[in-house]
PDB file of C-alpha atoms in Angstrom:
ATOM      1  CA  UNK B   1       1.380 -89.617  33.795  1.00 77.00           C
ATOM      2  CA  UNK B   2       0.846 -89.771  29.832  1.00 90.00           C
ATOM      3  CA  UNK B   3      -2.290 -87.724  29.458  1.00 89.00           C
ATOM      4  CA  UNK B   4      -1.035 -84.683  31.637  1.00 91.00           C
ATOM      5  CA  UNK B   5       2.402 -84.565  29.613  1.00 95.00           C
ATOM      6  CA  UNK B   6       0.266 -84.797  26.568  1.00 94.00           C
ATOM      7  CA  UNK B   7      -1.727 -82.189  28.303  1.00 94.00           C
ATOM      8  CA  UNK B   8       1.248 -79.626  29.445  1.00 95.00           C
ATOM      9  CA  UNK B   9       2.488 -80.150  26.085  1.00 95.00           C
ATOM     10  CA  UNK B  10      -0.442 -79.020  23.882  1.00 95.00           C
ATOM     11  CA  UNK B  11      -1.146 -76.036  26.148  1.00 95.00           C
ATOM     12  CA  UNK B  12       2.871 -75.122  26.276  1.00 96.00           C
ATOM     13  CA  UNK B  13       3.727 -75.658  22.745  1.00 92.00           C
ATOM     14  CA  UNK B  14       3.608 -73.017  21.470  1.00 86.00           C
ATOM     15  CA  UNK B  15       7.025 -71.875  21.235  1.00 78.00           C
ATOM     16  CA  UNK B  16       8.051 -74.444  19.398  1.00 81.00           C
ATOM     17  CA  UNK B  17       4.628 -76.323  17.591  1.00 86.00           C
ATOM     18  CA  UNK B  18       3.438 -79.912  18.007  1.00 91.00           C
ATOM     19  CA  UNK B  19       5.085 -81.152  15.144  1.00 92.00           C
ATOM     20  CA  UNK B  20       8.159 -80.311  16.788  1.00 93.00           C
ATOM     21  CA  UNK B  21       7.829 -81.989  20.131  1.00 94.00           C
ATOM     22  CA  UNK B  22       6.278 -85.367  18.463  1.00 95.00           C
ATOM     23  CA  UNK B  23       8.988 -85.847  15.755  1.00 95.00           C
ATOM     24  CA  UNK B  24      11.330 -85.566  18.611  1.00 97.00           C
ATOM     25  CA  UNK B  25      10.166 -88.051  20.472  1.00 97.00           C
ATOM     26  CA  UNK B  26       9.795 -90.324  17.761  1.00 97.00           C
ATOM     27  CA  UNK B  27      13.562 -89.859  17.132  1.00 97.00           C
ATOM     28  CA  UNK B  28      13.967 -90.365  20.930  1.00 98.00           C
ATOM     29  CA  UNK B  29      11.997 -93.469  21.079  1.00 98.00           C
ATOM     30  CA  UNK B  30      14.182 -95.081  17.509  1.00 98.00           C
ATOM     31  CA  UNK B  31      17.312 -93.808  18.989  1.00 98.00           C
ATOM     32  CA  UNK B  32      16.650 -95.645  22.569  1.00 98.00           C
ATOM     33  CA  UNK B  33      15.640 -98.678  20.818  1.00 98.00           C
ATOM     34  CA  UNK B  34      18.759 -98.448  18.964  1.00 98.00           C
ATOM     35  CA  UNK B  35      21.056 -98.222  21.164  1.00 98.00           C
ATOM     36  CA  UNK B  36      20.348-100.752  23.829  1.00 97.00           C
ATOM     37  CA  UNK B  37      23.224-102.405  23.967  1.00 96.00           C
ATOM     38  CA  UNK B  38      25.793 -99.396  24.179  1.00 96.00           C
ATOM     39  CA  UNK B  39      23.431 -97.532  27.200  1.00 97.00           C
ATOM     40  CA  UNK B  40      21.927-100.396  28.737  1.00 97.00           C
ATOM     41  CA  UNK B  41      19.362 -98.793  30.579  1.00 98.00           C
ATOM     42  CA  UNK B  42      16.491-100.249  32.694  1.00 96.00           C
ATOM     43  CA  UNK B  43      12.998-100.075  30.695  1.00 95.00           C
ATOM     44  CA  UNK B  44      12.023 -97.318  33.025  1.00 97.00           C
ATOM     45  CA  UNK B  45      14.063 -95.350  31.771  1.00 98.00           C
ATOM     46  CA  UNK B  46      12.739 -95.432  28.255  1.00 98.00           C
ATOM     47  CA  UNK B  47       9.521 -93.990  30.005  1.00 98.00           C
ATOM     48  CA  UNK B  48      12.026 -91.600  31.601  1.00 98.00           C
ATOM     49  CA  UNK B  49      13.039 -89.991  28.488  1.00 98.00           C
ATOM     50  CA  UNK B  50       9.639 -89.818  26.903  1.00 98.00           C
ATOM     51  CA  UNK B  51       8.267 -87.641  29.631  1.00 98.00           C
ATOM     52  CA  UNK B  52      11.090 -85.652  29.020  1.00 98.00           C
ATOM     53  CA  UNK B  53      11.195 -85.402  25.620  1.00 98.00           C
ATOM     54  CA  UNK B  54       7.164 -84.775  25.275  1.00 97.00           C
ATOM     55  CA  UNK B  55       8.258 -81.353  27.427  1.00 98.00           C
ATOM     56  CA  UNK B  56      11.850 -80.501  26.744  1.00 97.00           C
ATOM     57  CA  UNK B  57      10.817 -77.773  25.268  1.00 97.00           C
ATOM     58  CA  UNK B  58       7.454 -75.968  26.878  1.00 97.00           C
ATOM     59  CA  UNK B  59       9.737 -73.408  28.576  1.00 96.00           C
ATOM     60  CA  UNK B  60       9.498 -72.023  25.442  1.00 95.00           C
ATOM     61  CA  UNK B  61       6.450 -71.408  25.492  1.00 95.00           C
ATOM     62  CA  UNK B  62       5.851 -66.700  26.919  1.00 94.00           C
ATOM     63  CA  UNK B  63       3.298 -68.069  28.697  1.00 94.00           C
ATOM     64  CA  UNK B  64       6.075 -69.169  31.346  1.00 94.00           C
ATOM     65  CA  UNK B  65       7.590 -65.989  31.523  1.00 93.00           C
ATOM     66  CA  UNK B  66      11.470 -65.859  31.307  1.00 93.00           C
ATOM     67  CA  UNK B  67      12.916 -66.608  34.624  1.00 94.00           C
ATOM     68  CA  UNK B  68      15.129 -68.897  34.853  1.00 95.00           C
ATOM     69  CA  UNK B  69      16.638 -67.565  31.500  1.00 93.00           C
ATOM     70  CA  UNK B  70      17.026 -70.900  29.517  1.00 96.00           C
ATOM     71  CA  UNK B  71      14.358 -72.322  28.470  1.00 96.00           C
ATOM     72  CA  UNK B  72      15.202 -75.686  29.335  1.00 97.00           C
ATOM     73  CA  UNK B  73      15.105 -74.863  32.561  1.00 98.00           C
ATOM     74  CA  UNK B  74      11.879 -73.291  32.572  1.00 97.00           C
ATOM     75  CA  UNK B  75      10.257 -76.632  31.382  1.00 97.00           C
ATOM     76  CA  UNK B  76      12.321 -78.009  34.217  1.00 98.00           C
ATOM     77  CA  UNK B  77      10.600 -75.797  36.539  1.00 97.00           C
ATOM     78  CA  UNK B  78       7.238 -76.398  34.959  1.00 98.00           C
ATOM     79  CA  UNK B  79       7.440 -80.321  34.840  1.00 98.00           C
ATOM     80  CA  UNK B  80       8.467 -79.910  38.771  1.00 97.00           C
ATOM     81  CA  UNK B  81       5.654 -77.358  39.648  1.00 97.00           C
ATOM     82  CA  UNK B  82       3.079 -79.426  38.026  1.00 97.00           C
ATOM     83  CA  UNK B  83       4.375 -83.148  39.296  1.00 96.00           C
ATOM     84  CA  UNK B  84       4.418 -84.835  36.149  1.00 96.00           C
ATOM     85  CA  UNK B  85       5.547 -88.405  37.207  1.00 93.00           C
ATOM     86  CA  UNK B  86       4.496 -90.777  39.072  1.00 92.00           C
ATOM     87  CA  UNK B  87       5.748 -93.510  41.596  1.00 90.00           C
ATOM     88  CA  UNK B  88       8.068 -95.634  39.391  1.00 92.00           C
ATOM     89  CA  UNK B  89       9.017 -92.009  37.145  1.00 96.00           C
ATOM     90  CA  UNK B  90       9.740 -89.512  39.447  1.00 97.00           C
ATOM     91  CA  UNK B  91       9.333 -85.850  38.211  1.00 98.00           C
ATOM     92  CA  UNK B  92      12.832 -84.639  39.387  1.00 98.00           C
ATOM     93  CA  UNK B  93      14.200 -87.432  36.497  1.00 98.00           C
ATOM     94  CA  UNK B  94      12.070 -86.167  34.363  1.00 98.00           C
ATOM     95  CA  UNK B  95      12.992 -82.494  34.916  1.00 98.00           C
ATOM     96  CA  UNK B  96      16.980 -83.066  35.083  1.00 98.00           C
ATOM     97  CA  UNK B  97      16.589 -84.970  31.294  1.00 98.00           C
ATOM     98  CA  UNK B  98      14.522 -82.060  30.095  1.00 98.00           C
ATOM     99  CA  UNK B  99      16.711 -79.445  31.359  1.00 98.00           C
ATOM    100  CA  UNK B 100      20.134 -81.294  29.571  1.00 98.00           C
ATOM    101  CA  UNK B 101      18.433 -81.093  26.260  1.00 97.00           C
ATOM    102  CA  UNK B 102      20.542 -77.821  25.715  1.00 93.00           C
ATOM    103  CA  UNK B 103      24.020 -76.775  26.071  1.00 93.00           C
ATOM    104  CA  UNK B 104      23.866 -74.185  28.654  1.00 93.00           C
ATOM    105  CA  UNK B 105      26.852 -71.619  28.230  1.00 89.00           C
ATOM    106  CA  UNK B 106      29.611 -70.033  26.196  1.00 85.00           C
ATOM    107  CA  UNK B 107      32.264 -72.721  26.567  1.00 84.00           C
ATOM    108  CA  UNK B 108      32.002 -74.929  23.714  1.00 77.00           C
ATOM    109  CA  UNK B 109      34.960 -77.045  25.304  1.00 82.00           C
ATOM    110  CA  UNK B 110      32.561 -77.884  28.520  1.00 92.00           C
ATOM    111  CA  UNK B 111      30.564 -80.984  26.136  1.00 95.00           C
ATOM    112  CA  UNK B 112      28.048 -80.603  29.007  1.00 94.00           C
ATOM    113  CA  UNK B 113      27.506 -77.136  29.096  1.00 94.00           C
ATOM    114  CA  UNK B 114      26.216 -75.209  31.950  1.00 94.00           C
ATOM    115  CA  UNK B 115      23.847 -77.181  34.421  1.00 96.00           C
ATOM    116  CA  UNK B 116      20.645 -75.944  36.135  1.00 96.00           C
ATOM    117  CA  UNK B 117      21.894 -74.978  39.567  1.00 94.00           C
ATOM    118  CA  UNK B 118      18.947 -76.636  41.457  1.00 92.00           C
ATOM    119  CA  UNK B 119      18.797 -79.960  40.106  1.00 96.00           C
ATOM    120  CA  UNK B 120      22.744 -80.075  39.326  1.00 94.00           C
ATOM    121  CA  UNK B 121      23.437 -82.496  42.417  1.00 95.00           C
ATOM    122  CA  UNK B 122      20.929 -85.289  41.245  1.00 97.00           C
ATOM    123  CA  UNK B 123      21.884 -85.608  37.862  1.00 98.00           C
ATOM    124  CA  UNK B 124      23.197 -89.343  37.458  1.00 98.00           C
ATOM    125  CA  UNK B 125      24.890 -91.540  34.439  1.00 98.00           C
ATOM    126  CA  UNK B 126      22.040 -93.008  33.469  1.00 98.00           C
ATOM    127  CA  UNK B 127      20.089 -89.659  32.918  1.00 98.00           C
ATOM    128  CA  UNK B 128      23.469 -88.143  31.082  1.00 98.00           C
ATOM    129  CA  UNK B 129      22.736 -91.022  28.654  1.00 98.00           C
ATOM    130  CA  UNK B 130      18.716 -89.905  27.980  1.00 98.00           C
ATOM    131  CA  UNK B 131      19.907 -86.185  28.105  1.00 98.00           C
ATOM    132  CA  UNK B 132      22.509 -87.085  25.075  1.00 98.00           C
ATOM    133  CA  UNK B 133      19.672 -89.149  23.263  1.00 98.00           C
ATOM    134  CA  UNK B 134      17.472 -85.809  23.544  1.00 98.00           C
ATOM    135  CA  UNK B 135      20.227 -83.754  22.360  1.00 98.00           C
ATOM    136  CA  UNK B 136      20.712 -85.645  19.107  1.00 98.00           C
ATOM    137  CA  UNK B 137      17.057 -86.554  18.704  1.00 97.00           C
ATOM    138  CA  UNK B 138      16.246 -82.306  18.981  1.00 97.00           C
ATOM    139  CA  UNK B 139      18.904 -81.646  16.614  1.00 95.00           C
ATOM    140  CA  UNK B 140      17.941 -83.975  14.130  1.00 96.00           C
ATOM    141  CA  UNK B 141      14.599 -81.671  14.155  1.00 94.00           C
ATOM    142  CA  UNK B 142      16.048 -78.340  13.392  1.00 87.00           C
ATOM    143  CA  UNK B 143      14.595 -77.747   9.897  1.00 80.00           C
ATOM    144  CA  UNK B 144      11.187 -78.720   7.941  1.00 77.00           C
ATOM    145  CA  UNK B 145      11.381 -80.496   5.036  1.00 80.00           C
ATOM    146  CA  UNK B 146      14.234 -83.201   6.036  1.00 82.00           C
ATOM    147  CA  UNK B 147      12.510 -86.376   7.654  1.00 87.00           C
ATOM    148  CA  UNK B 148      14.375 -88.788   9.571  1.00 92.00           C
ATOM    149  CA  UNK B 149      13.648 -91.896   8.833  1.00 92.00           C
ATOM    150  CA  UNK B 150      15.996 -94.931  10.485  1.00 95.00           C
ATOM    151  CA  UNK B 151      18.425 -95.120  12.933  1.00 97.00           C
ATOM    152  CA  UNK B 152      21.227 -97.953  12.625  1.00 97.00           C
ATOM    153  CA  UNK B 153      23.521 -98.767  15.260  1.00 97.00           C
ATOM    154  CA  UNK B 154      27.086-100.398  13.578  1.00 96.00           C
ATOM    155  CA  UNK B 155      29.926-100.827  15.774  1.00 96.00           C
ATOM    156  CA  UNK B 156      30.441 -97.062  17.260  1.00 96.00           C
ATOM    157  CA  UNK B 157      28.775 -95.333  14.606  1.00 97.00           C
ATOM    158  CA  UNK B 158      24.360 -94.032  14.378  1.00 98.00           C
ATOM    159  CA  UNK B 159      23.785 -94.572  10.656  1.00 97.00           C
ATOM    160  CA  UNK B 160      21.304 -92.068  10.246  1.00 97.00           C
ATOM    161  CA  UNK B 161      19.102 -92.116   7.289  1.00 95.00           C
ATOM    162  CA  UNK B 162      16.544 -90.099   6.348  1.00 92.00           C
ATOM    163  CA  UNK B 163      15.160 -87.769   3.003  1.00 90.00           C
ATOM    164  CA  UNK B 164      14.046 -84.283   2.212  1.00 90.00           C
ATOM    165  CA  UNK B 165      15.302 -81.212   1.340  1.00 89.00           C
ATOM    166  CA  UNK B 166      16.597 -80.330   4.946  1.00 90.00           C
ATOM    167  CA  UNK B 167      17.983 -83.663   6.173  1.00 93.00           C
ATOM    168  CA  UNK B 168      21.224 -82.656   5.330  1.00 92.00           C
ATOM    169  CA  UNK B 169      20.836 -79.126   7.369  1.00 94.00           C
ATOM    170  CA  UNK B 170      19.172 -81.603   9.964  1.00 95.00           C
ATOM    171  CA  UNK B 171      22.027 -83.974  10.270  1.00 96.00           C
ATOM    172  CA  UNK B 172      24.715 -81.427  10.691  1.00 95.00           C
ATOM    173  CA  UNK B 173      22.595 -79.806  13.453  1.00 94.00           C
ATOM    174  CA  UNK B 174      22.637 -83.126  14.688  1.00 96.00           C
ATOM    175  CA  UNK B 175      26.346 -83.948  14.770  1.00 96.00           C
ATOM    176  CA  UNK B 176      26.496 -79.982  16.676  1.00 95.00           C
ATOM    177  CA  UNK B 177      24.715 -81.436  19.147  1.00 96.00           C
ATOM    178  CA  UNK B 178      26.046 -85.102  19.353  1.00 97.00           C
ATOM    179  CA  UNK B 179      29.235 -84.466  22.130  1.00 96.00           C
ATOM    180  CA  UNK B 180      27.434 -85.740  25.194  1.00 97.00           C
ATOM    181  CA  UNK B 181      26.490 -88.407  23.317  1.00 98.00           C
ATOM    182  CA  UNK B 182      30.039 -89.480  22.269  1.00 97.00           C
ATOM    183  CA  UNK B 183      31.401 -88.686  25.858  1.00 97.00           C
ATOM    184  CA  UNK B 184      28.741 -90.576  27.621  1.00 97.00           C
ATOM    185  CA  UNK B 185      28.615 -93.671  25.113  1.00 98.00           C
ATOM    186  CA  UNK B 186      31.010 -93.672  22.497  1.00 97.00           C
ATOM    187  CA  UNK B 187      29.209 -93.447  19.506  1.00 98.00           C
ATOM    188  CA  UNK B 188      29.109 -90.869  16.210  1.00 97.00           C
ATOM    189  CA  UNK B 189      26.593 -89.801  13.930  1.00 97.00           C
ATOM    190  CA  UNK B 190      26.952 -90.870  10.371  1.00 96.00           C
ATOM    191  CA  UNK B 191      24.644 -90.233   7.137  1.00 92.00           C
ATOM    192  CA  UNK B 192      23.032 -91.978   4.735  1.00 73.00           C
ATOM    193  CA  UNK B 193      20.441 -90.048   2.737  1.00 54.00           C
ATOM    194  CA  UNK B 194      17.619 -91.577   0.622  1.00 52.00           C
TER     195      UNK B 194
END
């Protein structure tokens, strides 16, 4: 399963650049680490959120046209069409994670946002928690020149430290896109620069 998300990656990113879909993941990978104890999740799932993460955002890519109109979902429908799992990862987990990374939607009250109509029925706790790990970890990469650099889990709070120019820019974007991951385990997202 690794070498054809690497694959669908490279030849779909570029909507948003490599840089963007590997500093995302590492964020994914520290904050999953991290948090352990709050989302107890089965190792699987770590693999779970990888796959996802490594193609959250290839819907971005023209290549894939613009139907459905987020481009979450188009990765969705991408990661689906081209069966990137395997037996233990199955693609449709893979594809629900990918297409939370976003909030879908005008309601900024609705923390969830607007789901993908065909995979809306499958989407479990367990994949809410990935899908709010993405969210943060995609914010946190919203600007160059801010690098996040370690994640530290204290009571209910993400002490998030990093450096740059942009880290500040970076961490607010971050905190926008931190309410699933408050609703689904509690925690906030606090700096620490340097």
């Amino acid at each position: 399963m690794a070498p054809l998300a690497v694959a669908l990656m490279q030849r779909h990113s570029s909507g948003r650049g490599e840089d963007h879909f590997m500093d995302v993941t590492r964020h994914s990978m520290m904050l999953h680490d991290v948090l352990k104890p709050p989302h107890q999740l089965d190792s699987r799932f770590r693999v779970v959120l990888w796959a996802a993460v490594m193609l959250h955002d290839i819907g971005a890519d023209p290549k894939l046209g613009r139907i459905p109109t987020s481009h979450a979902w188009r990765s969705a429908d991408k990661i689906l069409q081209d069966q990137v799992g395997d037996e233990d990862i199955p693609p449709l987990e893979i594809a629900i994670v990918a297409s939370l990374h976003r909030h879908e939607g005008p309601d900024e009250e609705d923390i969830l946002g607007m789901t993908y109509q065909s995979l809306d029925h499958f989407i479990t706790p367990e994949l809410l928690k990935l899908a709010a790990i993405l969210r943060v970890a995609d914010g946190l990469d919203r600007y160059e020149e801010g690098r996040m650099t370690k994640f530290t889990l204290i009571g209910d709070a993400i002490l998030v430290q990093g450096s740059g120019h942009g880290f500040a820019n970076n961490f607010e974007h971050g905190v926008r896109k931190s309410g699933l991951l408050k609703r689904e385990l509690g925690l906030e997202l606090c700096r620490k620069s340097g």
